[in-house]
Short mmCIF file of C-alpha atoms and ligand atoms in Angstrom, two decimals:
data_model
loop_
_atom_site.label_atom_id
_atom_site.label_comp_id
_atom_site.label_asym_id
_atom_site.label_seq_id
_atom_site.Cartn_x
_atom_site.Cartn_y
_atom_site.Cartn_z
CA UNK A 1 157.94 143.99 59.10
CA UNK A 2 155.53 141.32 60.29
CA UNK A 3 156.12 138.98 63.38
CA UNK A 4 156.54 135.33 63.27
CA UNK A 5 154.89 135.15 66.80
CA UNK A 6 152.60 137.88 69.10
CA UNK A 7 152.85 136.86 72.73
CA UNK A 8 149.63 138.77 74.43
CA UNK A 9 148.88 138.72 77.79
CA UNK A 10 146.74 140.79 80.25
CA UNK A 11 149.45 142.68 82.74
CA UNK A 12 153.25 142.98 81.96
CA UNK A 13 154.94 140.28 83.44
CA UNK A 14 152.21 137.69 82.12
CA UNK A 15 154.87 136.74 79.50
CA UNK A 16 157.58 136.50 81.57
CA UNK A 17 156.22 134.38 83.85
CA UNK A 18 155.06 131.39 81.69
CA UNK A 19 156.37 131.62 78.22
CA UNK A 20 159.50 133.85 77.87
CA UNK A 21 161.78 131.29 77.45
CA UNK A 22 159.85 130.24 74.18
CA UNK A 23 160.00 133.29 72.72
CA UNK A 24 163.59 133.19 73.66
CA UNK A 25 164.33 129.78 72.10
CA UNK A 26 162.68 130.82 68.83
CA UNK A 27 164.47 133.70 68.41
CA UNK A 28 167.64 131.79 68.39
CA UNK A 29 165.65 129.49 65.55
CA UNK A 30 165.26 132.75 63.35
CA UNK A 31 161.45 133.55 64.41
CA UNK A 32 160.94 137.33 65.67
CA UNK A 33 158.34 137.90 68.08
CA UNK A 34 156.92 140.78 69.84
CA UNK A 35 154.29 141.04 73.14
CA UNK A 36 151.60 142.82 73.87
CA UNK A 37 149.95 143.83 77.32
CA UNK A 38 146.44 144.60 77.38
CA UNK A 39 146.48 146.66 80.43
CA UNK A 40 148.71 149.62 81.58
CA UNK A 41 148.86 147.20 85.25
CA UNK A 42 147.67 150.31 86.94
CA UNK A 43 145.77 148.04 89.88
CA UNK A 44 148.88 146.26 90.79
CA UNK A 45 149.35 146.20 94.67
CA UNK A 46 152.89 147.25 94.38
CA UNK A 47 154.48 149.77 91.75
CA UNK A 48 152.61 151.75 89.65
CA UNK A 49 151.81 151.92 85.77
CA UNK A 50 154.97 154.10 85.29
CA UNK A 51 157.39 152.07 87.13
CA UNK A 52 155.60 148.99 85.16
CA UNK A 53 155.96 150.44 82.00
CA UNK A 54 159.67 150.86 82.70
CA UNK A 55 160.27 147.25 83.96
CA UNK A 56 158.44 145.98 81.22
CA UNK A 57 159.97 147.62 78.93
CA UNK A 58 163.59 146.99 80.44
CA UNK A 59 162.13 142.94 80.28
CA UNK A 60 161.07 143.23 76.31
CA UNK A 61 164.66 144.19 75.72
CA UNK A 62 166.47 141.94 77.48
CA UNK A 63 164.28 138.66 75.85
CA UNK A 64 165.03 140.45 72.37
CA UNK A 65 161.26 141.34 71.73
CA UNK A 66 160.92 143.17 68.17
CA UNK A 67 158.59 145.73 70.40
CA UNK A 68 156.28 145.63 73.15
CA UNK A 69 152.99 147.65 73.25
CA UNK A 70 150.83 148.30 76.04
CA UNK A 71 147.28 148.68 75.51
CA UNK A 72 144.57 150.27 78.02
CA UNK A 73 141.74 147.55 78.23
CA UNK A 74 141.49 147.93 81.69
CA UNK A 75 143.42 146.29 84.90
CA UNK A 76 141.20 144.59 86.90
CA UNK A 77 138.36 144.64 85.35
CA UNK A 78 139.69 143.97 81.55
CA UNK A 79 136.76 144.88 78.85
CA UNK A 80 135.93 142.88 76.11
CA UNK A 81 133.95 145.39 74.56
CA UNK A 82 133.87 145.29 70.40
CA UNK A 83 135.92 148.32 70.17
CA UNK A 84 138.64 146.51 72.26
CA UNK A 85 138.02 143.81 69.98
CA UNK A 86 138.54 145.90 67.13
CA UNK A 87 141.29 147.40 68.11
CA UNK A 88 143.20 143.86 68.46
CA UNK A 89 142.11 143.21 65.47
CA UNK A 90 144.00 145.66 63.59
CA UNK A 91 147.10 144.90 65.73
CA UNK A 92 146.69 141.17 64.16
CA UNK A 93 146.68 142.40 60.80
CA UNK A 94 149.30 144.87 61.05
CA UNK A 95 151.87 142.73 62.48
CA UNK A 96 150.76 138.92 60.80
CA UNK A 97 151.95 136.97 63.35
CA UNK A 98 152.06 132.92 61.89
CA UNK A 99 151.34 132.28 65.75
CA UNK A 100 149.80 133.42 68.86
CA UNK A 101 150.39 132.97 72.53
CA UNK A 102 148.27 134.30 75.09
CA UNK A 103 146.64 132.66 78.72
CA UNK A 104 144.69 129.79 78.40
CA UNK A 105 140.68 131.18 78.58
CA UNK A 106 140.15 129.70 82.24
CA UNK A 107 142.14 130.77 84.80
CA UNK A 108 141.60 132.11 88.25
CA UNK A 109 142.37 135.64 87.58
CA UNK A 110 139.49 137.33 85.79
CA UNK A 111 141.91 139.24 83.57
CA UNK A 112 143.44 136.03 82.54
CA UNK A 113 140.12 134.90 81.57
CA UNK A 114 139.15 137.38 79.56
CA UNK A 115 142.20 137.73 77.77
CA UNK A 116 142.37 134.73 76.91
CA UNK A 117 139.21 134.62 75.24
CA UNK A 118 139.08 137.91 73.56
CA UNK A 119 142.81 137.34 72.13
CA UNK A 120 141.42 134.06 70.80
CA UNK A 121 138.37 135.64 69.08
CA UNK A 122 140.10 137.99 68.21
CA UNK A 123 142.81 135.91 65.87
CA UNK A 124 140.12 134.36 64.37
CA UNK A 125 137.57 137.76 63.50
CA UNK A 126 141.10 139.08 61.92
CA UNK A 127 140.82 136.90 58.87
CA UNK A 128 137.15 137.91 58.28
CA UNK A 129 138.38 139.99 55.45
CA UNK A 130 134.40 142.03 55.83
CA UNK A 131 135.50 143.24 59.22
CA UNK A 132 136.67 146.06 58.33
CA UNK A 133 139.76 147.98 59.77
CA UNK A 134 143.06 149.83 58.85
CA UNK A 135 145.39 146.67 57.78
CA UNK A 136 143.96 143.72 55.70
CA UNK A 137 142.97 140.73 56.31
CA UNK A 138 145.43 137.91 58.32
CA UNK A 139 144.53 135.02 60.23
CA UNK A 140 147.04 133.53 62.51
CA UNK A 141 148.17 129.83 61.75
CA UNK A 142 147.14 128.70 65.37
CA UNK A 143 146.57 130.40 68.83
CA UNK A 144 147.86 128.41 72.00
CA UNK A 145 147.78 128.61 75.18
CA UNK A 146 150.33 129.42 78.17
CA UNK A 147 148.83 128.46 81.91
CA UNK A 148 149.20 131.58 84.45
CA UNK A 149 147.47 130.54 88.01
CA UNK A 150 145.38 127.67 87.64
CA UNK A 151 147.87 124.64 85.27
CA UNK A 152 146.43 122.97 82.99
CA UNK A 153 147.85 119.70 81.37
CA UNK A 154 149.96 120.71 78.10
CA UNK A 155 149.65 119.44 75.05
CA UNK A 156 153.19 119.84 74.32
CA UNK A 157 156.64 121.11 76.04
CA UNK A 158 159.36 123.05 74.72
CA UNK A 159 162.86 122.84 76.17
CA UNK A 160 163.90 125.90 77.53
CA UNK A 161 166.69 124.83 79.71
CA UNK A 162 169.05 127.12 77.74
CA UNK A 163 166.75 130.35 77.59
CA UNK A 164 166.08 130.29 81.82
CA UNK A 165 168.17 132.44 82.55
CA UNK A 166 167.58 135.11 80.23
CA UNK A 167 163.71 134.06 81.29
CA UNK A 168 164.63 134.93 84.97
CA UNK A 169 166.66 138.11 84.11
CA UNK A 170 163.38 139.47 82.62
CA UNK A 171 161.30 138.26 85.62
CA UNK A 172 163.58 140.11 88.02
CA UNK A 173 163.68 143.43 86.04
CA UNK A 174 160.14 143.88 87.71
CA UNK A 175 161.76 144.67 90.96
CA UNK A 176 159.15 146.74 91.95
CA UNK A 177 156.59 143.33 92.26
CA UNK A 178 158.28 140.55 93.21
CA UNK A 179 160.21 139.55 96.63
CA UNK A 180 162.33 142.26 97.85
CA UNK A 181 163.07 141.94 101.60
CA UNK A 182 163.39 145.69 101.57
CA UNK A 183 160.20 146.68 100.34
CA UNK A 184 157.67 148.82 102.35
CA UNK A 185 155.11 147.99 100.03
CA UNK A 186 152.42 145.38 100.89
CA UNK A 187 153.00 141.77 100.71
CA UNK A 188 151.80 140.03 97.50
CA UNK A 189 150.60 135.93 96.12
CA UNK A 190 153.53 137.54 93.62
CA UNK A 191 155.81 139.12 95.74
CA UNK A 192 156.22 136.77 98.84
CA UNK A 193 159.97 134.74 98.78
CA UNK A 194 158.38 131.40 97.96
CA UNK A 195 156.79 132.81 94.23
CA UNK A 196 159.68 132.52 92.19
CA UNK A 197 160.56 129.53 93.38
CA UNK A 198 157.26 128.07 92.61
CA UNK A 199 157.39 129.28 88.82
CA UNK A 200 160.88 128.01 88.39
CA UNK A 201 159.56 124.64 89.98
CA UNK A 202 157.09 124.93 87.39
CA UNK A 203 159.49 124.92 84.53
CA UNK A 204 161.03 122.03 86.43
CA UNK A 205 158.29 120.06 86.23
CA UNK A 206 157.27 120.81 82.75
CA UNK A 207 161.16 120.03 81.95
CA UNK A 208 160.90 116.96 83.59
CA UNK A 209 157.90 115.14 81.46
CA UNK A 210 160.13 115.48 78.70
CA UNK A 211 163.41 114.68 79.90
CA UNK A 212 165.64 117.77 80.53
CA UNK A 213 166.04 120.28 83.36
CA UNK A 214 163.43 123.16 82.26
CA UNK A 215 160.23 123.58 79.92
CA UNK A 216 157.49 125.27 79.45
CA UNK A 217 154.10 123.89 78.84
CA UNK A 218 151.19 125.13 76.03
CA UNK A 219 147.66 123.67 75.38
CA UNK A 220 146.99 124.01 72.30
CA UNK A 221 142.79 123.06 70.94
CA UNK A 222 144.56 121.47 67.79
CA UNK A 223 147.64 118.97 67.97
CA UNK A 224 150.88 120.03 66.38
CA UNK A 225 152.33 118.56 63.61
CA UNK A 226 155.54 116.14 64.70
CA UNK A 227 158.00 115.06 62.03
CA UNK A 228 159.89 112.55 63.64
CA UNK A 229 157.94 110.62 66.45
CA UNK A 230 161.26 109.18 67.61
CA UNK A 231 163.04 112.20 68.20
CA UNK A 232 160.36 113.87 70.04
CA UNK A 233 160.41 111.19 72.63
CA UNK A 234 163.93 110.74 73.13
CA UNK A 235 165.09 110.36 76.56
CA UNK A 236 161.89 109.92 78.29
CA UNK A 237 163.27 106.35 79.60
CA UNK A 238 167.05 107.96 80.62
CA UNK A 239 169.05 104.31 80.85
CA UNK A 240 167.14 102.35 78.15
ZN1 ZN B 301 148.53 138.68 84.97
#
């Protein structure tokens, strides 16, 4: 059964915390979609890989992922190496997503980076149909991009307002990284009080350029299609 959409990023929680409440939205609009972690997370200052696989896990299910799978590229240090590449590849073909989300190929995280850039190269050496691997041939329609540290300017929003909670119940079933005031475990950029609130601001902001309480923002190298101008920018002048 093939995926409308593949949302890969390089640690668990990468999804969660900057495009979940897509996924969340399009599921409710019919599209499946599934995620993929290239690392196992095993450098993370708090947790471990176990405890990450069980969050992330416990997260997939609660967004309504058709399956997550966690690959072993390497945390902190991710490697881009042509049998990584292959092996992406083949996940590409075998599940045909129409569309793929992953970070945005600049990003102060190195892992981000990379990811980024193999995912993207990636997408587009899976419709070489002389690469050869298990699956045939399958280009995705488009690959765009989610912002993780560094924010880049979108090139459009989607309204999530009604998928942030669901969004934030997935973010908090990683107890073991973010703010818990009765943690022994070292403090974190992730895990100190004021990093939740600064995603959800994010949302609020992104919400905000088009008019309603919460969005999330994707760059995306070609524009999408719009079908009705109007309706796209209604309510960006509330009052007129
Ligand atoms: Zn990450």
């Amino acid at each position: 059964m093939p995926v409308d959409v593949l949302a890969i990023g390089a640690h668990a929680d990468d999804i969660e915390l900057t495009c979940a409440g897509t996924l969340v939205v399009l599921k409710e609009r019919g599209h499946s979609f599934a995620i993929v972690d290239l690392t196992r997370g095993e450098m993370g200052s708090r947790g471990t890989s176990e405890v990450r696989a069980r969050e992330a896990n416990r997260a997939a299910e609660l967004l309504g992922a058709a399956f997550r799978e966690t690959l072993d590229f390497g945390d902190g240090g991710l490697r881009t190496t042509r049998e990584n590449e292959l092996a992406l590849i083949e996940i590409i073909r075998r599940e045909r997503p129409r569309l793929i989300l992953t970070p945005y190929p600049e990003d102060r995280h190195p892992d981000h980076r990379r990811a980024g850039q193999l995912v993207t190269d990636a997408a587009f050496y899976a419709g070489l149909r002389k690469i050869e691997t298990r699956s045939p041939a399958h280009r995705p329609q488009q690959t765009i991009y989610f912002s993780t540290a560094y924010v880049h300017h979108p090139s459009f929003v989607v309204d999530v307002t009604a998928a942030m909670d669901k969004r934030f119940e997935a973010i908090r079933a990683y107890r073991s990284k973010f703010h818990d005031p009765a943690s022994a475990e070292p403090v974190t950029m992730l895990s100190q009080a004021s990093f939740l609130k600064a995603i959800e601001a994010r949302a609020r902001y992104f919400g905000f350029l088009i008019g309603v309480e919460f969005g999330e923002g994707f760059v995306s190298k070609k524009p999408p299609r719009i079908d009705d101008p109007v309706a796209a920018f209604e309510n960006f002048e509330p009052g007129f």
